[in-house]
Coordinates of C-alpha atoms in Angstrom, one line a residue:
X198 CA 0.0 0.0 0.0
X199 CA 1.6 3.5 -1.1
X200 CA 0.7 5.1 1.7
X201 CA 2.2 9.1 2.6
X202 CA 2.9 9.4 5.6
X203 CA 3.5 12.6 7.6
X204 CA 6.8 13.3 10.3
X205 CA 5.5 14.2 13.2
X206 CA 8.3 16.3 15.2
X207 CA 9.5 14.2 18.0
X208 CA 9.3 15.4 21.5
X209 CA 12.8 16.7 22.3
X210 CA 14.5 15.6 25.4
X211 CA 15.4 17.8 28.2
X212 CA 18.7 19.6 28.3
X213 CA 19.0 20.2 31.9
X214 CA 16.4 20.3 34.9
X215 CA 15.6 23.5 34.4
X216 CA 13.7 22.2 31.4
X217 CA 11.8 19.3 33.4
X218 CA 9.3 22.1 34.9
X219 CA 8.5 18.9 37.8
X220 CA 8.3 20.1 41.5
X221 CA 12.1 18.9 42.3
X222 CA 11.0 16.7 45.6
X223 CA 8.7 14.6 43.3
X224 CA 11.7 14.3 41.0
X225 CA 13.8 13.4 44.0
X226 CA 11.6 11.0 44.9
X227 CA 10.7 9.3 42.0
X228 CA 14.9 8.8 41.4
X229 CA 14.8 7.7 45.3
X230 CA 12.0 4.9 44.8
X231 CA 13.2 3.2 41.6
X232 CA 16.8 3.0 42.8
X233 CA 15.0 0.9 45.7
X234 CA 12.7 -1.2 43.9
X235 CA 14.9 -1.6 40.5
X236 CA 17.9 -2.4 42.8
X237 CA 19.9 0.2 39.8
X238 CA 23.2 1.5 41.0
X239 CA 24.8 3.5 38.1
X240 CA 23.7 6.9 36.6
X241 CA 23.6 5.2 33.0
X242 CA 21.3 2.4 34.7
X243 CA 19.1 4.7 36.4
X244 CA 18.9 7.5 33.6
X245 CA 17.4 4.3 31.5
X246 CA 14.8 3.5 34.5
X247 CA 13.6 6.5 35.0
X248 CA 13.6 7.9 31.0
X249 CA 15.6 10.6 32.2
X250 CA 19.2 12.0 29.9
X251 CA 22.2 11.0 31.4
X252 CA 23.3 14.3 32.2
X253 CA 19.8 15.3 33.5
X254 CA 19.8 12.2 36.2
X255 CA 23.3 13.1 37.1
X256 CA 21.9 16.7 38.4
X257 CA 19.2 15.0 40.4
X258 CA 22.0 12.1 41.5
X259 CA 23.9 15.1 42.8
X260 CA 21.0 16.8 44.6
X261 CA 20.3 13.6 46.4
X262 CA 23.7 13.3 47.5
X263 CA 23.6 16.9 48.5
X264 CA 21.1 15.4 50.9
X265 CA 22.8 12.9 51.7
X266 CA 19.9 10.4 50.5
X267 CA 22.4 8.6 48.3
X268 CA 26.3 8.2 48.2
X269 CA 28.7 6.5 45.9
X270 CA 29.7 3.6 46.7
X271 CA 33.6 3.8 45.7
X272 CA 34.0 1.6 43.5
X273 CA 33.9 1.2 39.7
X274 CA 31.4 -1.0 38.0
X275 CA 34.0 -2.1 35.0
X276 CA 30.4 -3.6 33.6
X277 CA 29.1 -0.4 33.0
X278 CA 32.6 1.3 31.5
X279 CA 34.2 1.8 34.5
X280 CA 31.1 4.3 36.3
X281 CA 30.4 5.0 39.9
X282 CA 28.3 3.7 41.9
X283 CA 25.6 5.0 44.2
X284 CA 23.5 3.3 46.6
X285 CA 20.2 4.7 49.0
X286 CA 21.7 6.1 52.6
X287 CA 19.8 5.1 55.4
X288 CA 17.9 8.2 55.5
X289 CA 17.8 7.4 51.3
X290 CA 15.8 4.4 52.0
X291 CA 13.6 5.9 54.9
X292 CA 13.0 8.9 52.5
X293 CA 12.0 5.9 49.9
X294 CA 9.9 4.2 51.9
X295 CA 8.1 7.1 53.0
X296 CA 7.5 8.0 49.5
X297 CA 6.5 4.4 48.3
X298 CA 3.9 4.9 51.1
X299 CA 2.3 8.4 49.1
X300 CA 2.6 7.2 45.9
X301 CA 3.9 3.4 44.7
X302 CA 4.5 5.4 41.3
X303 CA 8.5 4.8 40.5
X304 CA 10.4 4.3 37.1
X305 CA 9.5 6.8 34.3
X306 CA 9.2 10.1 35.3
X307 CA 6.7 11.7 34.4
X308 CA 5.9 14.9 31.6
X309 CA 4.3 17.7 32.8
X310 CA 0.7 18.3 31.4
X311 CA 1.6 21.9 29.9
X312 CA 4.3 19.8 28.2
X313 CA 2.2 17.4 27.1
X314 CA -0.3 19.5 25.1
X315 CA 2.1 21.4 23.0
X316 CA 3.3 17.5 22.1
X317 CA -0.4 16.4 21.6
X318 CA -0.4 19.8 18.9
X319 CA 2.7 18.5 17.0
X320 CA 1.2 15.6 15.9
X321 CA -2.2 16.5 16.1
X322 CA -5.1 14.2 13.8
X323 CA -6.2 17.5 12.3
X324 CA -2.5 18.1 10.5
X325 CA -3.5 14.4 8.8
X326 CA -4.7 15.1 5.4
X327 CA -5.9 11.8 4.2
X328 CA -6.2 11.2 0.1
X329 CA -8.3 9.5 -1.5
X330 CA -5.9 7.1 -3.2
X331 CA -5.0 6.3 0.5
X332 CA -8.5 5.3 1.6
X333 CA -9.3 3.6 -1.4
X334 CA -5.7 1.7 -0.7
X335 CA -6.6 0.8 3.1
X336 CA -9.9 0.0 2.1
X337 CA -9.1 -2.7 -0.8
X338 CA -10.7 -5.5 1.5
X339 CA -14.3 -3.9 0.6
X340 CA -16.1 -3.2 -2.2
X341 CA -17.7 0.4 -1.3
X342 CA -19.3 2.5 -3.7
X343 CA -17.3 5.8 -4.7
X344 CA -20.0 8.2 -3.0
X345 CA -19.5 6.6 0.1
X346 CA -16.0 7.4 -0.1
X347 CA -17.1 11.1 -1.7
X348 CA -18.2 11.9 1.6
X349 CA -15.7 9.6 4.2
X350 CA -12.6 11.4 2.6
X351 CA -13.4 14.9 3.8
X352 CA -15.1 13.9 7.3
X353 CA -11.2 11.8 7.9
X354 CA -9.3 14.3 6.8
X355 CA -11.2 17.0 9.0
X356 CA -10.6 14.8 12.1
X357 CA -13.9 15.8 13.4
X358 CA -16.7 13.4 14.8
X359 CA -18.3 11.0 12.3
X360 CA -21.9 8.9 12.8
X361 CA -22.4 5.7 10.6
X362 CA -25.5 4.6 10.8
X363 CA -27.3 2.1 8.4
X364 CA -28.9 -1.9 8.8
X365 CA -26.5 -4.2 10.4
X366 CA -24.1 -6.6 8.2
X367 CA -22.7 -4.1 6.2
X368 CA -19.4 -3.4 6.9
X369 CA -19.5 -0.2 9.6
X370 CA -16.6 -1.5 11.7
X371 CA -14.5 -2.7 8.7
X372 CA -15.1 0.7 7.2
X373 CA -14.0 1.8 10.5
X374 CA -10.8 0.1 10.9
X375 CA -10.2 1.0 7.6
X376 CA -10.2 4.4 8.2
X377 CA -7.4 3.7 11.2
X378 CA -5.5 1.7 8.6
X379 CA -5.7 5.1 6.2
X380 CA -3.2 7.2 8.9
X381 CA -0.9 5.5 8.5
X382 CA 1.9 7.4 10.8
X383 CA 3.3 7.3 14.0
X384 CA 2.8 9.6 17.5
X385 CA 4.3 9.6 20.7
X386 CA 2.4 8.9 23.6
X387 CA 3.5 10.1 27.5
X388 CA 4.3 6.5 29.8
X389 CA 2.7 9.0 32.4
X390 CA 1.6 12.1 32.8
X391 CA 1.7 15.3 36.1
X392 CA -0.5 17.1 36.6
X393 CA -0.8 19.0 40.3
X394 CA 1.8 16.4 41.7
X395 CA -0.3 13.2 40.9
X396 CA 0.7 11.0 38.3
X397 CA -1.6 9.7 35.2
X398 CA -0.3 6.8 33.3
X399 CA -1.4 7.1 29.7
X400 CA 0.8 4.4 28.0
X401 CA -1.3 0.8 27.9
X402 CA 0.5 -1.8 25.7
X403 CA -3.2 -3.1 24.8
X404 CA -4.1 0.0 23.3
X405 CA -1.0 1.0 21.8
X406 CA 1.4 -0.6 19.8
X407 CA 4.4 0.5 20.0
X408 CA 7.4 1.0 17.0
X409 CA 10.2 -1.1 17.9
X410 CA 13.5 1.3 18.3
X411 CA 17.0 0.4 17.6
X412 CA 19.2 -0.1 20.7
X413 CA 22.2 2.4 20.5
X414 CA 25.1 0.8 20.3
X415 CA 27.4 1.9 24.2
X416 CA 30.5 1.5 22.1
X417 CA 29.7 3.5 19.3
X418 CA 32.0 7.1 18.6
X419 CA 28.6 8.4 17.1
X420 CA 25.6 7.5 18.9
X421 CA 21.8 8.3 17.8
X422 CA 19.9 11.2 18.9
X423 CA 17.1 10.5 20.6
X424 CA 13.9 12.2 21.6
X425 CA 12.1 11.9 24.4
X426 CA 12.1 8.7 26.0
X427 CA 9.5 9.2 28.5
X428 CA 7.5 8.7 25.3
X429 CA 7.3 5.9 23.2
X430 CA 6.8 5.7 19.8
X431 CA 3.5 4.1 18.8
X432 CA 1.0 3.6 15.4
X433 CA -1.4 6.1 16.2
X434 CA -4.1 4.3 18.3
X435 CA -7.3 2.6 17.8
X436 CA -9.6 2.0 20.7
X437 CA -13.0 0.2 20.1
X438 CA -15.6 0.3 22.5
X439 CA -19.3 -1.6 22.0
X440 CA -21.8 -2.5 24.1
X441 CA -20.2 -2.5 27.1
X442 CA -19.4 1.4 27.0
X443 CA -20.4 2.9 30.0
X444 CA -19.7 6.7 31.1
X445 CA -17.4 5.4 34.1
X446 CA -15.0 4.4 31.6
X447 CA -14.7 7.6 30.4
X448 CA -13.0 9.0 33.9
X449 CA -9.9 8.8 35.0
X450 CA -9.5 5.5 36.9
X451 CA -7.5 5.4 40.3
X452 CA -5.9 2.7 42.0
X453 CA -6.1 3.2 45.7
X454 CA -3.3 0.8 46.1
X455 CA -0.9 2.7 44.2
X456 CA -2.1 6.1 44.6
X457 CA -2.1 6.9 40.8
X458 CA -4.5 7.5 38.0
X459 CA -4.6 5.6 35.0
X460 CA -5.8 7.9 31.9
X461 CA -9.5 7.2 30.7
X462 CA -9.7 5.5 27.3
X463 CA -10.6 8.7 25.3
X464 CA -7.2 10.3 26.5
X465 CA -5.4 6.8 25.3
X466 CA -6.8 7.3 21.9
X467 CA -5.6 10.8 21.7
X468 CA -3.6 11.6 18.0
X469 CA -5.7 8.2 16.5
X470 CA -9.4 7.3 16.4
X471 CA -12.1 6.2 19.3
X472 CA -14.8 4.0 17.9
X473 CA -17.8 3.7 19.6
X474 CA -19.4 0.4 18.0
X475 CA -23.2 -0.7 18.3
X476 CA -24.2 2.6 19.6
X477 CA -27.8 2.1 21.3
X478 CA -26.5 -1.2 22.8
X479 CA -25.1 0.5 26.0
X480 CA -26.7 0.7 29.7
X481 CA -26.7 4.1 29.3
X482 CA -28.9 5.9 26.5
X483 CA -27.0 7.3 23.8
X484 CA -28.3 10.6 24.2
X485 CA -26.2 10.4 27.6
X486 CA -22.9 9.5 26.2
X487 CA -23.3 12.0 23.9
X488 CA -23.6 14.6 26.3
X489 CA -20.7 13.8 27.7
X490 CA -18.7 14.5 24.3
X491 CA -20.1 18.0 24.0
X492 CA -17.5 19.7 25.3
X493 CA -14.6 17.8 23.8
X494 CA -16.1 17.4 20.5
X495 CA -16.9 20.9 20.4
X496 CA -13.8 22.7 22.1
X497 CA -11.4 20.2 21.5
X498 CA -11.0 19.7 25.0
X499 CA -12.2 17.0 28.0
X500 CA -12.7 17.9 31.8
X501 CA -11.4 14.9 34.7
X502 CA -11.8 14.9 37.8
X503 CA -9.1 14.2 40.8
X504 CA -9.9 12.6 43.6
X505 CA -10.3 15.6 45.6
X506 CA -12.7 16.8 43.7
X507 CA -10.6 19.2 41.8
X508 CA -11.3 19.4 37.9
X509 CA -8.7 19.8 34.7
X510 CA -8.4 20.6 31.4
X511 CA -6.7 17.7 28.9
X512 CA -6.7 18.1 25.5
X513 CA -9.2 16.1 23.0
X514 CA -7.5 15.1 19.9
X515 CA -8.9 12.3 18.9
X516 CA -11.4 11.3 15.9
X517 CA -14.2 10.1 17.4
X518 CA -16.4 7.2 14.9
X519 CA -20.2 6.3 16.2
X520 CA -21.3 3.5 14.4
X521 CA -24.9 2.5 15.2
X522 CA -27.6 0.2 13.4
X523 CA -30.4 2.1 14.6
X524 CA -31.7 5.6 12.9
X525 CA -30.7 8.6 14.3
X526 CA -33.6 10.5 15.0
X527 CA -34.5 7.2 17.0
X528 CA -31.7 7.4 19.3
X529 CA -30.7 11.3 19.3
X530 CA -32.1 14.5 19.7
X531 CA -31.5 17.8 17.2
X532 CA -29.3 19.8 19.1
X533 CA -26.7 16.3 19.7
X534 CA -27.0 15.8 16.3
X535 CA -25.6 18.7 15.3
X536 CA -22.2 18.6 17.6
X537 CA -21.2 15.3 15.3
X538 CA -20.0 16.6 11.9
X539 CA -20.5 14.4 10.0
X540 CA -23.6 11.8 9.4
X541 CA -22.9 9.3 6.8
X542 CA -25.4 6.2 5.7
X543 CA -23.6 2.9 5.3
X544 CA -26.2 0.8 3.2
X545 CA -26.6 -2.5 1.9
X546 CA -24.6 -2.9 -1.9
X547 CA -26.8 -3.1 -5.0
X548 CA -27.5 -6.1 -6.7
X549 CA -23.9 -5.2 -9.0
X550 CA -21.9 -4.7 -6.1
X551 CA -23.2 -7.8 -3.9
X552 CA -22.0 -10.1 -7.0
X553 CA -18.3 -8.9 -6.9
X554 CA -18.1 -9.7 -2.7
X555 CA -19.7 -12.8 -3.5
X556 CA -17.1 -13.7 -6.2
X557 CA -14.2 -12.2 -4.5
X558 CA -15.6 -13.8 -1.0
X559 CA -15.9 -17.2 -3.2
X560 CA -12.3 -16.9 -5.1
X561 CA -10.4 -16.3 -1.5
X562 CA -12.1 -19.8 0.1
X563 CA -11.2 -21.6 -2.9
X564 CA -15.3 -22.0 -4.1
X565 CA -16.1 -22.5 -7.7
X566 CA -18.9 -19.9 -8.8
X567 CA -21.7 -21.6 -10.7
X568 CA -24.1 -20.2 -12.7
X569 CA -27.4 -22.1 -11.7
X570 CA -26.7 -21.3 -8.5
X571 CA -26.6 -18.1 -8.4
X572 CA -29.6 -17.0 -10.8
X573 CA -31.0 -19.4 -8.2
X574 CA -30.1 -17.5 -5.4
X575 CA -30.9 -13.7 -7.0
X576 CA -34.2 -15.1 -8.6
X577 CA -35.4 -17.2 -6.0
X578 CA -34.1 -16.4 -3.0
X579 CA -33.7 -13.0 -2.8
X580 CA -37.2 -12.2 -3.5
X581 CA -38.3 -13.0 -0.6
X582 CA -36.7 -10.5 1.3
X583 CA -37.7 -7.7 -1.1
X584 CA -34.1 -8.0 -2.4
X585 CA -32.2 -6.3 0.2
X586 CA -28.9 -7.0 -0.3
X587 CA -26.2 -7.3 3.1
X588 CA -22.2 -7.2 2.7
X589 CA -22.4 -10.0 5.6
X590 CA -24.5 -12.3 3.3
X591 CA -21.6 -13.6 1.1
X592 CA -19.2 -14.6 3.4
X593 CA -22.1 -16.3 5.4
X594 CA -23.6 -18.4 2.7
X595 CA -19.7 -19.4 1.0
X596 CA -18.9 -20.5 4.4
X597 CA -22.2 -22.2 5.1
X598 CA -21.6 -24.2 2.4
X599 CA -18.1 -25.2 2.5
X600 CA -19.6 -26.2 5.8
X601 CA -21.8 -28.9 4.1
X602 CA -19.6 -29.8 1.4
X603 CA -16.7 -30.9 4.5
X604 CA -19.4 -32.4 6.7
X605 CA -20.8 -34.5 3.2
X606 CA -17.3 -35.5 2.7
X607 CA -18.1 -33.5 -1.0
X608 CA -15.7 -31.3 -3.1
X609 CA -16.1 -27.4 -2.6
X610 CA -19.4 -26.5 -4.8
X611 CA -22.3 -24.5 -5.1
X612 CA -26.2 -25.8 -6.3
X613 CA -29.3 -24.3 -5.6
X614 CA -30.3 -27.2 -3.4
X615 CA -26.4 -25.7 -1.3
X616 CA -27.8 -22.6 -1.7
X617 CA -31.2 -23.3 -0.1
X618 CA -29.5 -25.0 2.9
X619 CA -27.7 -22.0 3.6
X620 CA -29.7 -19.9 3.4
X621 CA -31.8 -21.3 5.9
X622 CA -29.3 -20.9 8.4
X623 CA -29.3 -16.9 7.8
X624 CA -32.4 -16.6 8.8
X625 CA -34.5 -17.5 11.7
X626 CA -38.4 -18.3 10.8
X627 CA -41.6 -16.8 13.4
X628 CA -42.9 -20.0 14.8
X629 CA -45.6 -20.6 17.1
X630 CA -44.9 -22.9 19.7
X631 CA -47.9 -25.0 20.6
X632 CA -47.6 -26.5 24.2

């Protein structure tokens, strides 16, 4: 797939801790609580811990020793090219312990929100312009009609809120994950997150998928530059939600344990795409969870809560997909209607369109195409459903067959006496039971 990708600018590592803009105790602390629990004894080994420049971990090395919370050890690690060591004082481990007791939170340390969001605007989803040679590419799997992708094109590219709607079976999450597909480039996402000294991790390897990076080589004269590590680099993300949505899952969560937050799943999908799937299948009306987009949809923008009570502002950059079988005049009123930009239909294929997914559905299982069969199926068949045609309907009835054929110990085929038998099973008839 010839797919243009964009650079988003990397986030640039800090220079000194001037440039950390952290509350230097919290700093301190985090440095004091991962040398205890990570056992790491050299600055090199530490600066990789806690995603930290060497020369920036050396300052806060020295600051603890200033406070005589940590102190070399004397001797030379030749392991690590011949570099001091340091280990926790007994006041060190006291002070970690103390810590560990506030917050659990050790390892990465943590960015800043301020310096988060101007991150969040390098790489934002509205600087993706998407062609239309690029959806048609990440979309090759389906056979769509070119108005369909006449009016996806712009709402992607805008990376505003889209609504699919249409009858179920025809192909609104593939069309979705298509869309993902279509970005096609790479953001960094914060491991964690500060915002009023409490920590928020955002990085979840089941939402993000990370870009593997090349290990720089200790011995080399020349040695990468790096950006950031207290990011990593990731696709831009994809998180689906369905039925089991509920408006909880859209605060932050905390863990009383370790006395941190973990981000909500909106803020995980920020720089990518949150798909809201079978929209009217929720506990909670979708008028509800609609509300609660208002604000970000509208001002770019989401409000959490701390436990204390106090609110925040995070950015919202994230392209937001409802997908819903139901009409939506059913399920919304006006005024939410008009925060989602765009509404798009996703229908069933006309009769043209539903023979090429059934022959390129039937070439990829390996099924001959017969002729009989298939006037059969159009003349008979579909009649009796008023000839509504579903892009779920050839996959079902191929593989329904091929189901026979195995179980009759038959070579792959298709006959209308085939077609009949599958096509029962697509279908369930009203029946009254008699007791």
């Amino acid at each position: 797939m010839n797919m243009q990708t964009t650079s988003v600018m990397a986030p640039p590592a800090p220079k000194g801790m001037a440039e950390m803009k952290l509350p230097i105790v919290m700093m301190r602390d985090i440095l004091l609580k991962t040398i205890f629990r990570k056992n790491v004894d050299t600055v090199t080994e530490v600066a990789e811990a806690i995603c930290l420049p060497g020369a920036v971990t050396q300052e806060l090395v020295d600051i603890a020793r200033e406070q005589k919370l940590l102190e070399a050890t004397g001797t030379l690690n030749a392991n690590s090219g011949n570099e001091m060591g340091y280990q926790l004082t007994d006041a060190g481990k006291a002070r970690a312990l103390d810590a560990l007791s506030q917050s659990e939170y050790f390892g990465a340390m943590p960015v800043p929100l301020d310096v988060y969001r101007e991150q969040v605007k390098r790489q934002s989803i509205r600087n993706i312009q998407v062609t239309r040679d690029q959806l048609t590419g990440a979309m090759g799997h389906l056979v769509l009609p070119d108005s369909l992708l006449d009016h996806l094109g712009p709402a992607v590219s805008a990376g505003r809120s889209i609504l699919m709607y249409g009858p179920p079976g025809n192909g609104k999450s593939s069309i979705s994950n298509g869309i993902r597909d279509a970005l096609g480039d790479n953001v960094y996402v914060p491991r964690a997150i500060e915002y009023a000294g409490q920590v928020i991790t955002v990085y979840d390897p089941i939402v993000h998928t990370a870009i593997e990076q090349e290990a720089d080589d200790p011995n080399s004269l020349r040695r990468r530059k790096r950006f950031d590590t207290r990011y990593v680099q990731c696709e831009r993300p994809t998180v689906v939600t369905g039925g089991e949505l509920s408006l909880s899952m859209l605060d932050l969560v905390y863990n009383p344990t370790a006395r941190t937050y973990q981000a909500p799943l909106q803020m995980k999908s920020t720089g990518g795409i949150f798909i809201v799937d079978d929209l009217g299948r929720q506990q909670e009306p979708p008028q509800a969870l609609i509300n609660r987009w208002i604000v970000p949809l509208e001002e770019n923008k989401d409000i959490l809560g701390l436990q204390s009570g106090e609110k925040f502002e995070v950015p919202f950059d994230t392209l937001v997909i409802f997908s819903t079988n139901f009409h939506p005049n059913e399920i919304f009123d006006q005024a939410a209607l008009r925060r989602i930009f765009f509404k798009i239909k996703i229908g069933g294929p006309v009769q043209e369109d539903f023979l090429k997914i059934f022959a390129m559905v039937a070439r990829k299982r390996g099924m001959p195409l017969d002729e009989a069969a298939l006037v059969h199926l159009l003349k008979v068949k579909y009649p009796t459903i008023n000839n509504v045609y579903a892009n779920y309907q050839p996959i079902f009835l191929i593989d329904q067959m091929i189901s026979i054929c195995e179980f009759e110990g038959i070579p792959y085929q298709m006959s209308p006496d085939l077609i009949d038998r599958a096509w029962a099973n697509m279908f369930v008839k009203d029946e009254i039971i008699v007791n």
